[in-house]
Amino acid sequence: MEKQYNLTAFVDGGPAVFLRLAGVLTKRRLDTDELSFLRHAGGNYRFTAVVRTDSKTINTVVKQVRRVIEVVDAYAVELKEPENVYEFQSNAA
Amino acid sequence: MGTQLVENGSFESIERKPLRGADVFVKALLSAGVDTIFGYPGGAIMPVYDALCKCQNRLKHILVRHEQGAAHAAEGYARVSGKPGVCLVTSGPGATNLVTGLADAMMDSVPLVCVSGQVTSSMLGSDAFQETDVIAVTTPVTKWSYQITDASEIEQVMLDAFSIAVSGRPGPVMIDITKDAQLEACKWNGKLKPRFVPKLVRRLPAEQDLQDAAALINAAERPLILAGHGVLISKASGVLQEFIEKSGIPVACTLHGLSAVPTDHPLYAGMLGMHGNYAPNVLTNQADLLIAVGMRFDDRVTGKLEAYAPNARVIHIEVDPAEIGKNVPVTSALVGDARAVLEKLLPLIKPKQYPEWLKRFKTLREQEVKEVIEAATNPGSGEITMSEAVNVISEASRGEAVVVADVGQHQMITARYYRFKHPHSFITSGGLGTMGFALPAAFGATVAGANRPVIAIIGDGGFQMTLQELGTIAQEGTALKMVVLNNSYLGMVRQWQELFFEKRYSEVEIKSPDLVKLADAFGIAGRKICRRENLKEAVNEMLESEGPYLLEIQVKKEDNVFPMIPAGSAVDQVRLK
């Protein structure tokens, strides 16, 4: 079953690493909604991707991303529609 | 100032003079324990070649004929010595010629450190002479890559390159050094440590996971061990043999795991995979427990995944966590170095025997001998068969040689019929299946000094892909024995066209030059035989010769390799004919 995942990786390196990380996704022709590489104040980068795939594939992809030498850590979170939007209403209302 | 020639090849005497990036680079190689590099000079790497000149007595550079030869030679060197193979090439075409070798090392987890020169950093991106974006080209086929544009980075990056290449799951590393970085003045630190340490450390599985795995093993009724390349990489052959002898569990090897266990060991069940032995393929689907050690369930081994080992639980001992659960669902994952994990598991295993289970292996083995092996190795009449030739080579070398096979039918036949005695006896291009691999790789293996004869077994197609390396072999005088099994066909493709394309042979007939004349032109001794009567005596002559020797054996033109698991079939649908 296809789900949408947000994959994030923290990178201790420069833009060349973006090529390598994007390659992990493009190698599998993953259905990709977003790819970005953002520099933080400390000089390190954060890689983000939003992809649509199944849970078995995303598990393997996260491990392959973690395998990249400059990646400090990586994880994927399933993006779900909130079940009940009214949960977010303040009690004061 | 930095251009003074130092006679005794030591850097100490020029310590007080400013070092250039190229000098620091060579010093970094020496301090990493490198004694051999395979390379080809060019404009963008000339400062390094100048620095190399100063220490020829400590660092041997071998000039190849094509950079692809350098990469494969470095692979052969690495697989025999366990140290990373080192290549040194120039920019542009020098670096792009390495790509096939890098991809091969990546697929087969071989440690390589490849270094290319690059144009001056101010000219990057301007399409300068011999400029290529090497990092972009090699990113998908390397474990790590980095471009050095500043001399002060060289020492740290080279230290990292060597530690990354050999740690965890080994792999190729590509370092690109711009010309200005090679020429810039810089200092040698000598006290740097590798970075990225968490990626370098091999962890051990938790105690509870080991206990659970041991419980599964002790309770199994039809267990099978699948031993792969990881057993050899982590030097676990000894403990694996103790493990199988204590547990009584039969072991089958993947293509790269061959020789991890001696071929004549009573618990050795044979080779797995598309052209492996009959028994281990059929019985994988009857097993109730598979213990995979240092192997990755490649598609050549598993056949149709949906029909693979349906009755078995799987214990996966593997250093790369990304391989666990990638192809085959795993019951017990033991992430760590194969030898360390086996050493921890060994005391938890109960001594046991499986007489009924082993009987099934024996029965299927006897069937394979009767229906395939006997006819293949002893045809009696007609042309020499490849199986017969490999059998004779195995006997004549008494299973002691390091055998390097190219890619194709002869590769499968060598894997099946050479009887290995010691670990690290078989080198081939498995994951990528690169034709032309064997000649340079066997050369690299010989250079690594195995104290054993090295025999390259190559097909006529693969030989023609990298035959220019005969020049390297002749120049170095390396005592490599080369056997070309010549059937005038691209045999493996022809076999598929015969079996699956109704014998429509398309572009598989290939004409070779007179190989003996060719070898002689390079100054290498050679001989060609086509008759059975001459086989044993010619092989012995080759093995007893000094220096490089090429033996061409004309073999049966249309011969098929069996057993075979047709593509898309399950492992137990392996065909004997």
XYZ file of C-alpha atoms in Angstrom:
670
model
C 0.000 0.000 0.000
C 1.428 3.360 -0.964
C 1.942 6.002 1.673
C 3.608 9.402 1.775
C 6.813 9.738 3.779
C 8.983 12.654 4.821
C 12.614 11.534 4.781
C 15.113 13.725 6.626
C 18.879 13.341 6.823
C 21.411 15.426 8.755
C 24.562 15.878 6.718
C 28.072 16.781 7.841
C 29.284 17.875 4.421
C 28.597 20.004 1.359
C 26.392 20.059 -1.745
C 28.210 17.108 -3.343
C 26.473 14.952 -0.756
C 23.124 16.108 -2.119
C 23.954 14.356 -5.379
C 24.659 11.124 -3.528
C 21.509 11.300 -1.413
C 19.258 12.218 -4.324
C 20.836 9.269 -6.136
C 19.581 6.841 -3.510
C 16.057 7.926 -4.412
C 16.432 8.283 -8.161
C 18.081 4.859 -8.403
C 14.770 3.337 -7.368
C 12.665 5.783 -9.419
C 10.788 6.698 -6.251
C 7.677 8.811 -6.706
C 9.069 12.113 -5.330
C 7.084 15.204 -4.329
C 9.936 17.272 -2.881
C 13.717 17.320 -2.652
C 15.671 19.967 -0.775
C 19.062 20.677 0.760
C 19.181 23.426 3.342
C 22.214 24.918 5.085
C 21.915 25.498 8.821
C 23.627 28.160 10.915
C 26.336 25.728 12.022
C 27.352 25.113 8.432
C 25.882 21.632 8.183
C 23.066 20.698 5.859
C 19.663 19.063 6.178
C 18.386 16.903 3.319
C 14.634 16.533 2.981
C 12.594 14.464 0.601
C 8.894 13.725 0.394
C 8.249 10.455 -1.392
C 5.362 8.079 -2.010
C 6.167 4.420 -1.496
C 5.436 1.414 0.712
C 6.787 0.746 4.190
C 9.221 -1.992 3.167
C 10.904 0.241 0.586
C 11.148 3.298 2.840
C 12.784 1.148 5.552
C 15.478 0.021 3.144
C 15.899 3.543 1.703
C 16.448 5.036 5.176
C 19.131 2.434 5.873
C 20.791 3.185 2.530
C 20.728 6.915 3.335
C 22.244 6.253 6.768
C 24.993 4.294 5.029
C 26.236 7.481 3.274
C 29.429 8.524 5.027
C 28.565 12.194 5.631
C 25.082 11.425 6.980
C 24.997 11.836 10.750
C 21.482 10.456 11.081
C 18.352 9.930 9.002
C 14.751 8.974 9.595
C 11.444 8.805 7.769
C 8.046 9.806 9.088
C 4.772 8.803 7.540
C 2.691 11.834 6.567
C -0.933 11.225 7.446
C -4.049 13.315 7.147
C -5.126 14.204 10.704
C -8.154 12.084 11.583
C -10.099 14.814 13.255
C -9.187 18.443 12.485
C -11.158 19.636 15.442
C -8.508 18.120 17.746
C -6.440 21.217 17.136
C -9.007 23.691 18.313
C -8.086 25.523 21.480
C -10.188 24.716 24.573
C -10.711 28.402 25.219
C -12.984 28.742 22.167
C 62.970 24.648 -3.897
C 60.652 21.649 -3.714
C 62.078 20.300 -6.957
C 65.376 18.982 -5.608
C 65.903 15.302 -6.221
C 66.612 13.325 -3.071
C 68.794 10.310 -3.760
C 67.875 7.981 -0.916
C 64.156 8.536 -1.275
C 63.503 9.767 2.237
C 61.324 12.681 3.135
C 63.154 13.351 6.389
C 65.945 15.152 4.617
C 63.517 17.502 2.915
C 61.392 17.960 6.023
C 62.896 21.366 6.614
C 62.141 22.451 3.063
C 58.536 23.356 2.329
C 56.533 20.346 1.246
C 54.087 20.616 -1.574
C 50.642 19.026 -1.649
C 51.984 16.265 -3.877
C 54.691 15.412 -1.321
C 52.163 15.304 1.505
C 49.988 13.073 -0.669
C 52.777 10.558 -1.221
C 53.695 10.714 2.447
C 50.035 9.983 3.265
C 50.153 6.889 1.047
C 53.313 5.666 2.765
C 51.905 6.243 6.222
C 48.758 4.291 5.241
C 51.000 1.302 4.536
C 50.741 1.424 0.748
C 53.573 -0.348 -1.059
C 52.090 -0.757 -4.540
C 50.046 1.502 -6.780
C 48.670 0.901 -10.269
C 48.512 3.972 -12.425
C 48.972 5.979 -15.596
C 50.445 9.499 -15.628
C 49.015 12.566 -17.309
C 49.062 16.359 -17.205
C 46.816 16.938 -14.211
C 48.600 14.453 -11.957
C 52.211 15.257 -12.883
C 53.179 16.920 -9.580
C 52.294 13.668 -7.787
C 54.314 11.630 -10.273
C 57.220 13.967 -9.612
C 56.911 13.373 -5.880
C 56.716 9.605 -6.515
C 60.066 9.773 -8.232
C 61.641 10.579 -4.876
C 60.644 7.339 -3.180
C 60.742 4.615 -5.778
C 62.403 2.245 -3.335
C 59.514 2.450 -0.873
C 56.517 2.686 -3.156
C 56.263 0.582 -6.290
C 54.257 2.081 -9.126
C 53.096 -0.231 -11.883
C 52.398 1.371 -15.248
C 49.348 -0.256 -16.831
C 48.107 0.087 -20.413
C 44.573 1.337 -19.698
C 43.178 2.822 -16.513
C 40.488 0.127 -16.427
C 43.379 -2.322 -16.098
C 44.654 -0.292 -13.148
C 41.291 -0.516 -11.419
C 40.905 -4.271 -11.934
C 44.540 -4.901 -10.969
C 43.961 -2.933 -7.779
C 40.883 -5.115 -7.153
C 42.874 -8.322 -7.590
C 45.574 -6.909 -5.323
C 43.010 -5.966 -2.656
C 41.243 -9.326 -2.720
C 44.467 -11.237 -2.134
C 46.205 -8.926 0.304
C 43.200 -7.574 2.243
C 44.708 -4.080 1.896
C 43.017 -1.411 -0.240
C 44.129 -1.409 -3.870
C 45.417 1.999 -4.937
C 45.036 3.562 -8.397
C 46.542 6.826 -9.602
C 45.271 8.390 -12.811
C 45.048 11.731 -14.523
C 42.002 13.920 -15.117
C 39.388 13.587 -17.829
C 39.694 10.294 -19.690
C 42.015 8.862 -17.048
C 39.314 9.179 -14.439
C 36.411 8.146 -16.651
C 38.288 5.007 -17.681
C 38.159 3.951 -14.035
C 34.362 3.942 -13.865
C 33.825 0.290 -14.807
C 36.392 -0.807 -12.232
C 34.814 1.371 -9.552
C 31.368 -0.053 -10.308
C 32.810 -3.561 -10.123
C 34.464 -2.880 -6.758
C 31.258 -1.298 -5.463
C 29.163 -4.331 -6.359
C 31.659 -6.820 -4.946
C 32.613 -4.799 -1.816
C 36.313 -4.510 -2.686
C 38.374 -1.805 -0.914
C 39.946 0.588 -3.419
C 41.391 4.076 -3.076
C 41.434 5.691 -6.515
C 43.008 9.092 -6.967
C 42.681 11.278 -10.035
C 44.309 14.555 -10.924
C 42.028 17.477 -11.764
C 42.475 20.811 -13.499
C 43.384 23.886 -11.444
C 40.501 24.816 -9.151
C 40.011 28.247 -10.742
C 39.239 26.495 -14.032
C 36.657 24.090 -12.675
C 33.428 24.152 -14.641
C 34.966 25.939 -17.641
C 35.333 22.825 -19.829
C 39.101 23.036 -19.541
C 41.440 20.565 -21.249
C 40.870 17.054 -19.850
C 38.360 18.317 -17.331
C 35.497 16.076 -16.228
C 33.212 16.375 -13.223
C 34.687 13.202 -11.765
C 32.805 13.463 -8.484
C 29.467 13.624 -10.283
C 30.383 10.763 -12.618
C 31.634 8.456 -9.861
C 29.171 9.229 -7.053
C 26.798 6.333 -7.850
C 29.639 3.808 -8.076
C 31.677 4.666 -5.001
C 31.333 4.280 -1.262
C 32.695 7.804 -0.788
C 34.126 10.490 -3.004
C 35.727 13.864 -2.347
C 37.359 16.619 -4.344
C 40.413 18.246 -2.767
C 40.959 21.859 -3.816
C 43.284 22.899 -0.989
C 46.604 21.296 -0.075
C 45.823 21.566 3.639
C 42.990 19.039 3.183
C 45.135 16.322 1.628
C 46.452 14.575 4.733
C 43.061 14.353 6.475
C 41.133 13.318 3.367
C 43.618 10.571 2.461
C 43.471 9.260 6.038
C 39.681 9.203 5.774
C 39.791 7.574 2.355
C 41.829 4.623 3.575
C 39.772 4.103 6.698
C 36.459 4.347 4.820
C 37.583 1.966 2.062
C 38.316 -0.897 4.456
C 35.818 -0.370 7.260
C 32.385 -1.928 7.677
C 31.422 -3.143 4.245
C 34.532 -2.345 2.167
C 34.160 -0.375 -1.041
C 35.845 1.944 -3.544
C 36.682 5.548 -2.689
C 37.399 8.236 -5.316
C 39.576 11.234 -4.488
C 39.986 14.042 -7.006
C 42.899 16.449 -6.413
C 43.163 19.722 -8.314
C 46.527 20.626 -9.779
C 46.945 23.746 -7.659
C 46.358 21.689 -4.517
C 49.162 19.370 -5.613
C 51.539 22.307 -6.146
C 50.650 24.440 -3.108
C 53.009 24.494 -0.145
C 51.704 22.792 2.992
C 52.826 21.053 6.164
C 52.677 17.456 7.328
C 50.864 17.048 10.646
C 51.345 13.347 11.402
C 48.910 13.294 14.327
C 45.556 13.387 12.550
C 42.823 10.832 13.209
C 40.171 9.539 10.812
C 36.831 11.358 10.937
C 33.362 9.783 10.547
C 34.220 7.314 13.299
C 30.644 6.032 13.923
C 30.596 4.859 10.304
C 33.873 2.989 10.739
C 33.117 0.954 13.823
C 31.735 -2.584 13.407
C 29.274 -3.195 16.222
C 28.212 -6.491 17.740
C 24.597 -7.664 18.078
C 22.954 -7.505 21.501
C 23.343 -10.484 23.805
C 19.604 -11.249 23.665
C 19.633 -11.330 19.849
C 22.501 -13.813 19.928
C 20.630 -15.997 22.432
C 17.476 -15.921 20.276
C 19.436 -16.850 17.170
C 21.178 -19.708 18.989
C 17.813 -21.000 20.167
C 16.561 -21.036 16.566
C 19.676 -22.882 15.454
C 19.505 -25.480 18.192
C 15.850 -26.191 17.447
C 16.211 -26.511 13.680
C 15.609 -29.789 11.885
C 16.735 -28.970 8.366
C 19.201 -26.078 8.654
C 21.513 -24.773 5.928
C 24.314 -22.226 6.174
C 24.754 -19.838 3.235
C 28.323 -18.519 3.268
C 29.155 -15.485 1.177
C 31.941 -12.980 0.502
C 31.642 -11.574 4.020
C 33.134 -14.770 5.453
C 36.320 -14.164 3.456
C 36.387 -10.383 3.981
C 36.252 -10.800 7.753
C 38.642 -13.776 7.660
C 36.065 -16.021 9.281
C 36.840 -19.284 7.455
C 38.451 -20.834 10.508
C 35.611 -20.098 12.895
C 33.044 -21.026 10.228
C 34.629 -24.432 9.904
C 34.547 -24.862 13.714
C 30.903 -23.759 13.669
C 29.799 -26.271 11.042
C 31.743 -29.093 12.652
C 30.193 -28.409 16.052
C 26.643 -27.771 14.838
C 26.669 -30.448 12.116
C 24.984 -28.024 9.733
C 25.820 -28.285 6.008
C 27.169 -25.148 4.295
C 26.679 -23.898 0.737
C 28.679 -21.022 -0.729
C 27.781 -18.140 -3.009
C 30.081 -17.361 -5.951
C 32.180 -15.023 -3.829
C 32.077 -17.296 -0.804
C 33.754 -20.151 -2.672
C 36.858 -21.494 -0.921
C 35.642 -20.215 2.468
C 35.273 -23.932 3.206
C 37.483 -26.523 1.471
C 35.652 -28.152 -1.444
C 36.236 -31.633 -0.100
C 34.894 -30.917 3.411
C 32.197 -33.502 4.306
C 29.728 -30.755 5.269
C 30.312 -28.686 2.117
C 27.134 -28.855 0.050
C 28.258 -26.944 -3.044
C 27.669 -23.613 -4.724
C 24.376 -21.739 -4.689
C 22.779 -19.867 -7.497
C 21.898 -19.867 -11.177
C 24.660 -22.291 -12.194
C 25.384 -23.699 -8.763
C 25.097 -27.256 -7.600
C 21.821 -29.193 -7.706
C 21.481 -30.164 -4.037
C 21.869 -26.784 -2.289
C 19.472 -25.091 -4.706
C 16.728 -27.721 -4.419
C 17.139 -28.197 -0.675
C 17.041 -24.443 0.118
C 13.302 -24.724 -0.423
C 13.065 -27.698 1.948
C 15.144 -26.100 4.708
C 13.454 -24.856 7.894
C 16.333 -22.535 8.849
C 18.777 -20.573 6.711
C 21.823 -19.048 8.380
C 23.126 -16.423 5.940
C 26.669 -15.291 6.737
C 28.133 -12.363 4.822
C 25.903 -12.710 1.798
C 23.225 -10.444 0.381
C 20.622 -12.729 -1.250
C 21.525 -11.573 -4.728
C 18.984 -12.401 -7.455
C 21.344 -14.955 -9.044
C 21.224 -16.881 -5.768
C 17.528 -16.562 -4.919
C 15.810 -16.950 -8.257
C 12.174 -15.952 -7.975
C 11.955 -14.254 -4.578
C 8.288 -15.120 -3.976
C 9.192 -18.813 -4.198
C 12.464 -18.612 -2.255
C 12.844 -20.694 0.928
C 9.111 -20.697 1.734
C 9.543 -23.021 4.721
C 12.563 -21.396 6.320
C 13.224 -18.879 9.030
C 16.252 -16.732 8.217
C 19.116 -15.663 10.468
C 21.138 -12.958 8.699
C 24.674 -12.275 9.926
C 25.710 -9.189 7.969
C 27.846 -6.097 8.563
C 25.745 -3.773 6.347
C 22.325 -3.155 7.963
C 20.886 -1.969 4.637
C 21.189 -5.502 3.228
C 19.112 -7.058 6.008
C 15.518 -7.432 4.892
C 16.280 -5.833 1.502
C 15.409 -8.897 -0.568
C 14.447 -11.632 1.887
C 12.450 -11.153 5.129
C 14.602 -11.984 8.120
C 13.627 -13.592 11.441
C 16.818 -12.804 13.319
C 19.136 -9.982 12.249
C 22.675 -10.085 13.628
C 24.422 -6.919 12.452
C 28.158 -7.153 12.825
C 31.411 -8.534 11.548
C 30.980 -12.163 10.455
C 33.923 -13.515 12.392
C 33.065 -11.648 15.592
C 29.430 -12.775 15.459
C 30.295 -16.406 14.728
C 32.793 -16.375 17.604
C 30.043 -15.142 19.931
C 27.517 -17.671 18.641
C 29.791 -20.699 18.707
C 29.642 -21.345 22.493
C 25.826 -21.016 22.416
C 25.386 -23.787 19.828
C 24.732 -27.375 20.876
C 26.680 -30.154 19.140
C 24.281 -31.966 16.852
C 24.024 -34.110 13.730
C 21.511 -34.280 10.897
C 21.988 -37.679 9.221
C 18.612 -37.734 7.422
C 18.971 -34.176 6.173
C 22.525 -34.787 4.930
C 21.358 -37.919 3.137
C 19.120 -35.734 0.939
C 22.189 -33.712 -0.094
C 24.082 -36.887 -0.896
C 21.284 -38.291 -3.067
C 20.933 -35.110 -5.118
C 24.703 -34.806 -5.408
C 24.892 -38.326 -6.828
C 22.177 -37.439 -9.318
C 24.102 -34.352 -10.423
C 27.313 -36.370 -10.815
C 25.536 -38.971 -12.904
C 23.536 -36.627 -15.117
C 25.894 -33.667 -15.514
C 29.346 -33.884 -13.984
C 30.603 -37.185 -15.333
C 29.743 -36.418 -18.960
C 31.076 -32.870 -18.690
C 34.446 -33.718 -17.159
C 34.998 -37.019 -19.000
C 33.460 -36.714 -22.429
C 35.820 -39.406 -23.766
C 35.639 -38.314 -27.377
C 35.137 -35.163 -29.394
C 36.624 -31.779 -28.567
C 37.969 -30.865 -25.139
C 35.194 -29.481 -22.944
C 35.650 -26.498 -20.621
C 34.721 -28.676 -17.622
C 37.368 -31.209 -18.588
C 40.028 -28.492 -18.905
C 39.198 -26.941 -15.517
C 39.175 -30.382 -13.912
C 42.682 -31.087 -15.242
C 43.908 -27.648 -14.084
C 42.468 -28.321 -10.624
C 44.248 -31.664 -10.389
C 47.532 -30.403 -11.784
C 47.666 -27.474 -9.365
C 46.422 -29.715 -6.525
C 43.794 -27.136 -5.535
C 46.557 -24.853 -4.245
C 46.316 -22.000 -6.741
C 44.591 -18.647 -6.574
C 42.190 -18.875 -9.487
C 40.932 -15.733 -11.206
C 38.028 -16.234 -13.593
C 36.640 -13.801 -16.148
C 32.910 -13.698 -16.931
C 30.775 -16.183 -18.806
C 30.343 -19.930 -19.167
C 33.986 -20.596 -18.242
C 33.475 -18.608 -15.035
C 30.616 -20.811 -13.912
C 32.521 -23.920 -14.908
C 35.656 -22.829 -13.049
C 33.537 -22.100 -9.960
C 31.965 -25.552 -10.201
C 34.929 -27.747 -11.033
C 38.010 -26.260 -9.390
C 38.456 -27.930 -5.995
C 39.605 -25.265 -3.539
C 41.739 -26.064 -0.496
C 42.479 -22.694 1.106
C 40.408 -19.539 1.689
C 40.833 -16.608 -0.719
C 41.420 -18.952 -3.655
C 38.787 -17.679 -6.066
C 38.471 -14.188 -7.510
C 35.930 -13.173 -10.112
C 33.648 -10.328 -11.087
C 30.334 -11.350 -9.549
C 27.897 -8.500 -8.985
C 28.792 -6.497 -12.069
C 29.968 -9.407 -14.256
C 32.658 -7.397 -16.021
C 34.194 -9.154 -18.995
C 37.902 -8.378 -19.228
C 38.212 -8.433 -15.438
C 40.401 -11.486 -15.086
C 43.601 -10.591 -16.927
C 44.378 -7.367 -15.011
C 42.919 -8.710 -11.765
C 45.062 -11.836 -11.914
C 48.051 -9.608 -12.547
C 47.176 -7.567 -9.455
C 46.706 -10.750 -7.437
C 50.152 -11.994 -8.472
C 51.730 -8.668 -7.525
C 50.155 -8.943 -4.072
C 52.451 -11.898 -3.490
C 50.189 -14.769 -2.471
C 53.022 -17.338 -2.217
C 50.822 -19.496 -4.402
C 50.573 -19.808 -8.152
C 47.956 -17.515 -9.698
C 46.025 -18.950 -12.639
C 43.750 -16.753 -14.743
C 41.020 -18.655 -16.600
C 39.551 -16.458 -19.311
C 37.178 -16.827 -22.240
C 38.107 -15.691 -25.739
C 35.588 -12.821 -25.539
C 36.715 -11.435 -22.199
C 40.375 -11.827 -23.130
C 39.975 -9.479 -26.073
C 38.462 -6.781 -23.851
C 41.604 -6.077 -21.806
C 44.367 -7.886 -23.654
C 46.509 -4.751 -23.735
C 47.484 -5.541 -20.137
C 49.740 -8.264 -21.571
C 52.058 -5.284 -22.006
C 52.004 -4.603 -18.268
C 52.628 -8.268 -17.505
C 55.535 -8.390 -19.953
C 57.073 -5.177 -18.616
C 56.897 -6.380 -15.011
C 57.821 -9.972 -15.850
C 55.120 -11.203 -13.478
C 54.835 -14.993 -13.348
C 51.118 -15.159 -14.131
C 49.670 -18.268 -15.772
C 46.885 -17.447 -18.217
C 44.532 -20.022 -19.680
C 42.212 -18.962 -22.495
C 39.336 -21.371 -23.112
C 38.556 -20.583 -26.715
C 35.201 -21.692 -28.130
C 34.987 -18.858 -30.694
C 31.670 -17.802 -29.181
C 30.333 -15.465 -26.521
C 29.289 -18.684 -24.840
C 26.884 -17.578 -22.126
C 24.853 -15.391 -24.465
C 24.878 -18.155 -27.078
C 23.542 -20.596 -24.462
C 20.641 -18.271 -23.648
C 19.923 -17.758 -27.323
C 19.871 -21.537 -27.767
C 17.622 -22.224 -24.772
C 15.305 -19.210 -24.777
C 15.471 -17.604 -28.205
C 15.007 -20.746 -30.300
C 18.670 -20.878 -31.275
C 18.579 -17.523 -33.081
C 22.264 -16.694 -32.678
C 22.653 -12.962 -32.793
C 26.155 -11.484 -32.783
C 27.758 -14.189 -30.648
C 30.340 -15.549 -33.077
C 33.674 -13.953 -32.281
C 37.004 -14.363 -34.020
C 40.213 -14.254 -31.981
C 43.711 -13.405 -33.171
C 46.416 -16.068 -33.071
C 46.885 -15.851 -29.307
C 50.270 -17.588 -29.247
C 51.629 -15.136 -31.839
C 50.087 -12.289 -29.840
C 51.714 -13.437 -26.609
C 55.005 -13.863 -28.421
C 54.703 -10.296 -29.771
C 54.554 -9.144 -26.146
C 57.503 -11.403 -25.297
C 55.364 -13.896 -23.372
C 55.684 -17.672 -23.745
C 52.616 -19.421 -25.089
C 51.137 -22.565 -26.510
C 47.882 -23.671 -28.116
C 46.358 -27.137 -27.821
C 43.198 -28.661 -29.211
C 43.637 -32.374 -28.513
C 42.814 -34.288 -25.354
C 46.127 -36.181 -25.460
C 48.038 -32.928 -24.953
C 45.871 -31.454 -22.200
C 47.552 -32.752 -19.038
C 51.048 -32.302 -20.365
C 50.386 -28.745 -21.586
C 48.871 -27.711 -18.246
C 51.873 -29.146 -16.401
C 54.250 -27.349 -18.754
C 52.425 -24.091 -18.016
C 52.538 -24.594 -14.244
C 56.221 -25.495 -14.270
C 57.251 -22.578 -16.489
C 58.991 -19.546 -15.080
C 57.592 -16.146 -15.832
C 54.302 -15.336 -17.583
C 52.711 -18.048 -19.731
C 49.636 -18.128 -21.955
C 47.957 -21.448 -22.712
C 45.170 -21.405 -25.278
C 42.888 -24.436 -25.095
C 40.523 -24.822 -28.012
C 37.300 -26.195 -26.553
C 33.973 -27.532 -27.779
C 32.207 -24.707 -29.599
C 28.624 -25.227 -28.470
C 28.513 -26.464 -24.904
C 25.964 -25.595 -22.247
C 26.506 -25.039 -18.534
C 24.169 -27.038 -16.319
C 22.581 -27.085 -13.747
C 20.761 -23.873 -14.528
C 17.983 -21.954 -12.810
C 16.251 -20.168 -15.713
C 15.616 -16.460 -15.071
C 12.365 -15.956 -13.195
C 12.224 -19.543 -11.908
C 12.337 -20.710 -8.312
C 15.561 -22.248 -6.945
C 14.065 -25.708 -6.768
C 13.150 -25.562 -10.453
C 16.849 -25.861 -11.279
C 17.339 -27.784 -14.537
C 19.904 -30.509 -15.026
C 19.650 -30.315 -18.813
